[in-house]
Amino acid sequence: MKQHWKPGTMIYPAPAVLVSCGTADTSNFLTVAWTGTVCTNPAMCSISIRPERYSHSLIMETMEFTINLTTEAMARATDLAGVKSGRDGDKWKLTGLTPAPGVNVGCPMIEQSPLSIECRVTEVLRLGSHDMMIGRVMGVIADERYIDADTGKFNLERAGLIAYSHGAYYSIGEKIGHFGWSVKKK
């Protein structure tokens, strides 16, 4: 038997990413679970942020942001970045994370992140409690520690990524299959 609940957002697990924004002089980052891929060609991603968040205004000023994937080693900093506001202090110092200059955008990326996706905002959809910012991917920066020297394959699964599910953070578990394995000939 199943219960019927009022409408809500219960799509879990969700990625737990850190979105960095601003400029070299004034930067910040915040935790975002409402993020995703929206288009392959051109490559585009989205983030949804409440307008009252400090980072919202920084993104609206520059029209750029960087999505930084998070790891088990970054879990405490990821949570802290979601409960503390950049208005009240320097999150870089508070979390111990390191800003690195952007390559294709003016906002920093997070040095400790295994993968950073630099985006330029193409559209802002005002939806209600959150604004969805759609960004065109300007570049992807991958940590060389996860690139196999022999094959050139990016092994992101070795990074220890985390996800967010209904109020809690989880490490991503073991591989149970790969794309297309259900139809692969034996």
mmCIF file of C-alpha atoms in Angstrom:
data_model
loop_
_atom_site.group_PDB
_atom_site.id
_atom_site.type_symbol
_atom_site.label_atom_id
_atom_site.label_comp_id
_atom_site.label_asym_id
_atom_site.label_seq_id
_atom_site.Cartn_x
_atom_site.Cartn_y
_atom_site.Cartn_z
ATOM 1 C CA MET A 1 0.000 0.000 0.000
ATOM 2 C CA LYS A 2 1.211 3.533 -0.777
ATOM 3 C CA GLN A 3 0.379 6.879 0.840
ATOM 4 C CA HIS A 4 -0.640 9.922 -1.183
ATOM 5 C CA TRP A 5 1.075 13.167 -0.151
ATOM 6 C CA LYS A 6 0.626 16.798 -1.140
ATOM 7 C CA PRO A 7 2.784 18.025 -4.069
ATOM 8 C CA GLY A 8 6.458 18.346 -3.197
ATOM 9 C CA THR A 9 9.961 17.917 -4.519
ATOM 10 C CA MET A 10 11.109 14.427 -3.592
ATOM 11 C CA ILE A 11 13.491 13.593 -6.433
ATOM 12 C CA TYR A 12 16.343 11.973 -4.536
ATOM 13 C CA PRO A 13 19.207 11.376 -4.458
ATOM 14 C CA ALA A 14 20.417 14.680 -5.815
ATOM 15 C CA PRO A 15 23.967 15.803 -6.500
ATOM 16 C CA ALA A 16 25.506 17.822 -3.662
ATOM 17 C CA VAL A 17 27.543 20.412 -5.536
ATOM 18 C CA LEU A 18 29.255 23.615 -4.548
ATOM 19 C CA VAL A 19 28.489 26.496 -6.886
ATOM 20 C CA SER A 20 31.180 29.166 -6.906
ATOM 21 C CA CYS A 21 30.490 32.673 -8.156
ATOM 22 C CA GLY A 22 31.605 36.285 -8.093
ATOM 23 C CA THR A 23 34.951 37.716 -9.096
ATOM 24 C CA ALA A 24 38.547 37.377 -7.935
ATOM 25 C CA ASP A 25 37.876 40.312 -5.570
ATOM 26 C CA THR A 26 34.455 39.226 -4.253
ATOM 27 C CA SER A 27 33.706 35.536 -4.508
ATOM 28 C CA ASN A 28 31.533 33.071 -2.675
ATOM 29 C CA PHE A 29 30.142 29.569 -3.018
ATOM 30 C CA LEU A 30 27.047 27.780 -1.823
ATOM 31 C CA THR A 31 25.718 24.260 -1.646
ATOM 32 C CA VAL A 32 23.152 23.399 -4.331
ATOM 33 C CA ALA A 33 21.291 20.112 -4.688
ATOM 34 C CA TRP A 34 18.905 21.372 -7.359
ATOM 35 C CA THR A 35 21.208 21.159 -10.339
ATOM 36 C CA GLY A 36 21.333 19.140 -13.504
ATOM 37 C CA THR A 37 22.110 18.695 -17.156
ATOM 38 C CA VAL A 38 19.567 20.302 -19.478
ATOM 39 C CA CYS A 39 21.128 19.958 -22.931
ATOM 40 C CA THR A 40 23.960 18.097 -24.659
ATOM 41 C CA ASN A 41 24.491 20.295 -27.714
ATOM 42 C CA PRO A 42 25.165 22.996 -26.769
ATOM 43 C CA ALA A 43 26.232 21.701 -23.362
ATOM 44 C CA MET A 44 24.033 23.359 -20.728
ATOM 45 C CA CYS A 45 23.404 22.927 -16.996
ATOM 46 C CA SER A 46 20.976 24.442 -14.533
ATOM 47 C CA ILE A 47 21.040 25.471 -10.906
ATOM 48 C CA SER A 48 18.106 26.668 -8.808
ATOM 49 C CA ILE A 49 18.747 29.221 -6.068
ATOM 50 C CA ARG A 50 16.515 31.296 -3.792
ATOM 51 C CA PRO A 51 16.728 35.001 -4.760
ATOM 52 C CA GLU A 52 17.502 36.010 -1.156
ATOM 53 C CA ARG A 53 20.722 33.976 -1.122
ATOM 54 C CA TYR A 54 23.912 36.048 -1.187
ATOM 55 C CA SER A 55 25.303 34.092 -4.154
ATOM 56 C CA HIS A 56 22.183 34.803 -6.214
ATOM 57 C CA SER A 57 23.081 38.484 -6.469
ATOM 58 C CA LEU A 58 26.724 37.687 -7.291
ATOM 59 C CA ILE A 59 25.629 35.434 -10.154
ATOM 60 C CA MET A 60 23.166 38.026 -11.432
ATOM 61 C CA GLU A 61 25.961 40.658 -11.484
ATOM 62 C CA THR A 62 28.444 38.544 -13.468
ATOM 63 C CA MET A 63 26.059 36.100 -15.187
ATOM 64 C CA GLU A 64 28.580 33.293 -14.517
ATOM 65 C CA PHE A 65 28.909 30.395 -12.091
ATOM 66 C CA THR A 66 30.946 27.225 -11.701
ATOM 67 C CA ILE A 67 29.496 23.884 -10.582
ATOM 68 C CA ASN A 68 32.066 22.006 -8.481
ATOM 69 C CA LEU A 69 31.449 18.319 -7.759
ATOM 70 C CA THR A 70 32.007 17.305 -4.141
ATOM 71 C CA THR A 71 33.682 14.354 -2.460
ATOM 72 C CA GLU A 72 33.615 12.570 0.882
ATOM 73 C CA ALA A 73 36.657 14.635 1.922
ATOM 74 C CA MET A 74 34.655 17.800 1.143
ATOM 75 C CA ALA A 75 31.435 16.693 2.889
ATOM 76 C CA ARG A 76 31.774 18.859 6.014
ATOM 77 C CA ALA A 77 32.657 21.928 3.934
ATOM 78 C CA THR A 78 29.747 21.162 1.603
ATOM 79 C CA ASP A 79 27.284 21.145 4.489
ATOM 80 C CA LEU A 80 28.818 24.253 6.078
ATOM 81 C CA ALA A 81 28.556 26.151 2.788
ATOM 82 C CA GLY A 82 24.828 25.403 2.744
ATOM 83 C CA VAL A 83 24.032 26.570 6.274
ATOM 84 C CA LYS A 84 26.280 29.645 6.510
ATOM 85 C CA SER A 85 25.856 32.780 4.411
ATOM 86 C CA GLY A 86 28.658 34.532 2.583
ATOM 87 C CA ARG A 87 27.131 37.784 3.868
ATOM 88 C CA ASP A 88 28.339 36.857 7.359
ATOM 89 C CA GLY A 89 31.914 35.875 6.570
ATOM 90 C CA ASP A 90 34.454 34.363 4.233
ATOM 91 C CA LYS A 91 33.399 30.797 3.405
ATOM 92 C CA TRP A 92 36.822 30.059 1.899
ATOM 93 C CA LYS A 93 38.432 30.604 5.311
ATOM 94 C CA LEU A 94 35.546 28.998 7.194
ATOM 95 C CA THR A 95 35.651 25.745 5.192
ATOM 96 C CA GLY A 96 39.339 25.576 4.327
ATOM 97 C CA LEU A 97 38.526 25.198 0.624
ATOM 98 C CA THR A 98 40.784 26.914 -1.891
ATOM 99 C CA PRO A 99 39.667 29.222 -4.695
ATOM 100 C CA ALA A 100 41.439 28.694 -8.017
ATOM 101 C CA PRO A 101 41.157 31.135 -10.930
ATOM 102 C CA GLY A 102 38.547 30.286 -13.525
ATOM 103 C CA VAL A 103 39.804 29.262 -16.945
ATOM 104 C CA ASN A 104 36.862 30.296 -19.152
ATOM 105 C CA VAL A 105 34.857 32.459 -16.711
ATOM 106 C CA GLY A 106 35.751 35.176 -14.212
ATOM 107 C CA CYS A 107 34.539 33.365 -11.106
ATOM 108 C CA PRO A 108 36.775 30.960 -9.224
ATOM 109 C CA MET A 109 36.530 27.195 -9.127
ATOM 110 C CA ILE A 110 37.249 25.084 -6.045
ATOM 111 C CA GLU A 111 40.722 23.529 -6.091
ATOM 112 C CA GLN A 112 39.659 20.453 -4.086
ATOM 113 C CA SER A 113 36.853 19.553 -6.500
ATOM 114 C CA PRO A 114 37.571 16.636 -8.847
ATOM 115 C CA LEU A 115 35.528 18.291 -11.622
ATOM 116 C CA SER A 116 34.469 21.899 -12.181
ATOM 117 C CA ILE A 117 31.968 22.967 -14.836
ATOM 118 C CA GLU A 118 32.235 26.628 -15.831
ATOM 119 C CA CYS A 119 28.975 28.192 -17.031
ATOM 120 C CA ARG A 120 27.713 31.460 -18.466
ATOM 121 C CA VAL A 121 24.049 32.227 -17.706
ATOM 122 C CA THR A 122 21.837 32.266 -20.787
ATOM 123 C CA GLU A 123 18.455 32.431 -19.086
ATOM 124 C CA VAL A 124 16.948 33.011 -15.647
ATOM 125 C CA LEU A 125 13.527 31.507 -15.004
ATOM 126 C CA ARG A 126 11.724 33.027 -12.019
ATOM 127 C CA LEU A 127 9.696 30.073 -10.804
ATOM 128 C CA GLY A 128 8.526 30.990 -7.290
ATOM 129 C CA SER A 129 10.682 30.203 -4.263
ATOM 130 C CA HIS A 130 13.691 29.627 -6.556
ATOM 131 C CA ASP A 131 15.128 31.093 -9.722
ATOM 132 C CA MET A 132 16.473 28.546 -12.197
ATOM 133 C CA MET A 133 19.618 29.744 -13.879
ATOM 134 C CA ILE A 134 20.435 27.975 -17.112
ATOM 135 C CA GLY A 135 24.095 28.143 -18.012
ATOM 136 C CA ARG A 136 25.946 27.292 -21.171
ATOM 137 C CA VAL A 137 29.024 25.219 -20.351
ATOM 138 C CA MET A 138 32.109 27.228 -21.255
ATOM 139 C CA GLY A 139 34.613 24.662 -20.048
ATOM 140 C CA VAL A 140 35.158 21.600 -17.866
ATOM 141 C CA ILE A 141 38.210 21.328 -15.638
ATOM 142 C CA ALA A 142 39.144 17.781 -14.534
ATOM 143 C CA ASP A 143 41.608 16.887 -11.780
ATOM 144 C CA GLU A 144 44.466 14.946 -13.383
ATOM 145 C CA ARG A 145 44.578 12.579 -10.380
ATOM 146 C CA TYR A 146 41.531 10.828 -11.863
ATOM 147 C CA ILE A 147 42.803 10.567 -15.428
ATOM 148 C CA ASP A 148 44.389 7.236 -16.316
ATOM 149 C CA ALA A 149 47.857 8.005 -17.720
ATOM 150 C CA ASP A 150 47.768 5.015 -20.093
ATOM 151 C CA THR A 151 44.250 5.278 -21.517
ATOM 152 C CA GLY A 152 43.382 8.937 -20.908
ATOM 153 C CA LYS A 153 40.086 7.768 -19.376
ATOM 154 C CA PHE A 154 38.602 9.985 -16.682
ATOM 155 C CA ASN A 155 37.837 7.794 -13.640
ATOM 156 C CA LEU A 156 35.498 10.051 -11.685
ATOM 157 C CA GLU A 157 34.185 7.039 -9.741
ATOM 158 C CA ARG A 158 37.494 7.017 -7.823
ATOM 159 C CA ALA A 159 36.872 10.522 -6.439
ATOM 160 C CA GLY A 160 34.449 9.447 -3.683
ATOM 161 C CA LEU A 161 31.549 11.636 -4.836
ATOM 162 C CA ILE A 162 28.676 12.422 -2.475
ATOM 163 C CA ALA A 163 24.952 12.895 -2.967
ATOM 164 C CA TYR A 164 22.153 14.482 -0.950
ATOM 165 C CA SER A 165 18.957 12.596 -0.085
ATOM 166 C CA HIS A 166 16.096 13.893 2.016
ATOM 167 C CA GLY A 167 18.184 15.862 4.499
ATOM 168 C CA ALA A 168 21.317 13.686 4.579
ATOM 169 C CA TYR A 169 24.588 13.289 2.687
ATOM 170 C CA TYR A 170 25.684 9.907 1.334
ATOM 171 C CA SER A 171 28.748 8.558 -0.361
ATOM 172 C CA ILE A 172 28.009 7.052 -3.736
ATOM 173 C CA GLY A 173 28.156 3.250 -3.505
ATOM 174 C CA GLU A 174 29.594 0.541 -5.641
ATOM 175 C CA LYS A 175 29.026 0.196 -9.360
ATOM 176 C CA ILE A 176 26.158 -2.156 -10.237
ATOM 177 C CA GLY A 177 26.202 -1.773 -14.025
ATOM 178 C CA HIS A 178 27.037 0.605 -16.856
ATOM 179 C CA PHE A 179 25.048 2.316 -19.580
ATOM 180 C CA GLY A 180 23.643 -0.315 -21.894
ATOM 181 C CA TRP A 181 24.558 -3.342 -19.782
ATOM 182 C CA SER A 182 20.923 -4.465 -19.626
ATOM 183 C CA VAL A 183 20.843 -5.090 -23.387
ATOM 184 C CA LYS A 184 24.442 -6.127 -23.974
ATOM 185 C CA LYS A 185 24.854 -9.509 -25.639
ATOM 186 C CA LYS A 186 26.259 -12.135 -23.322
#
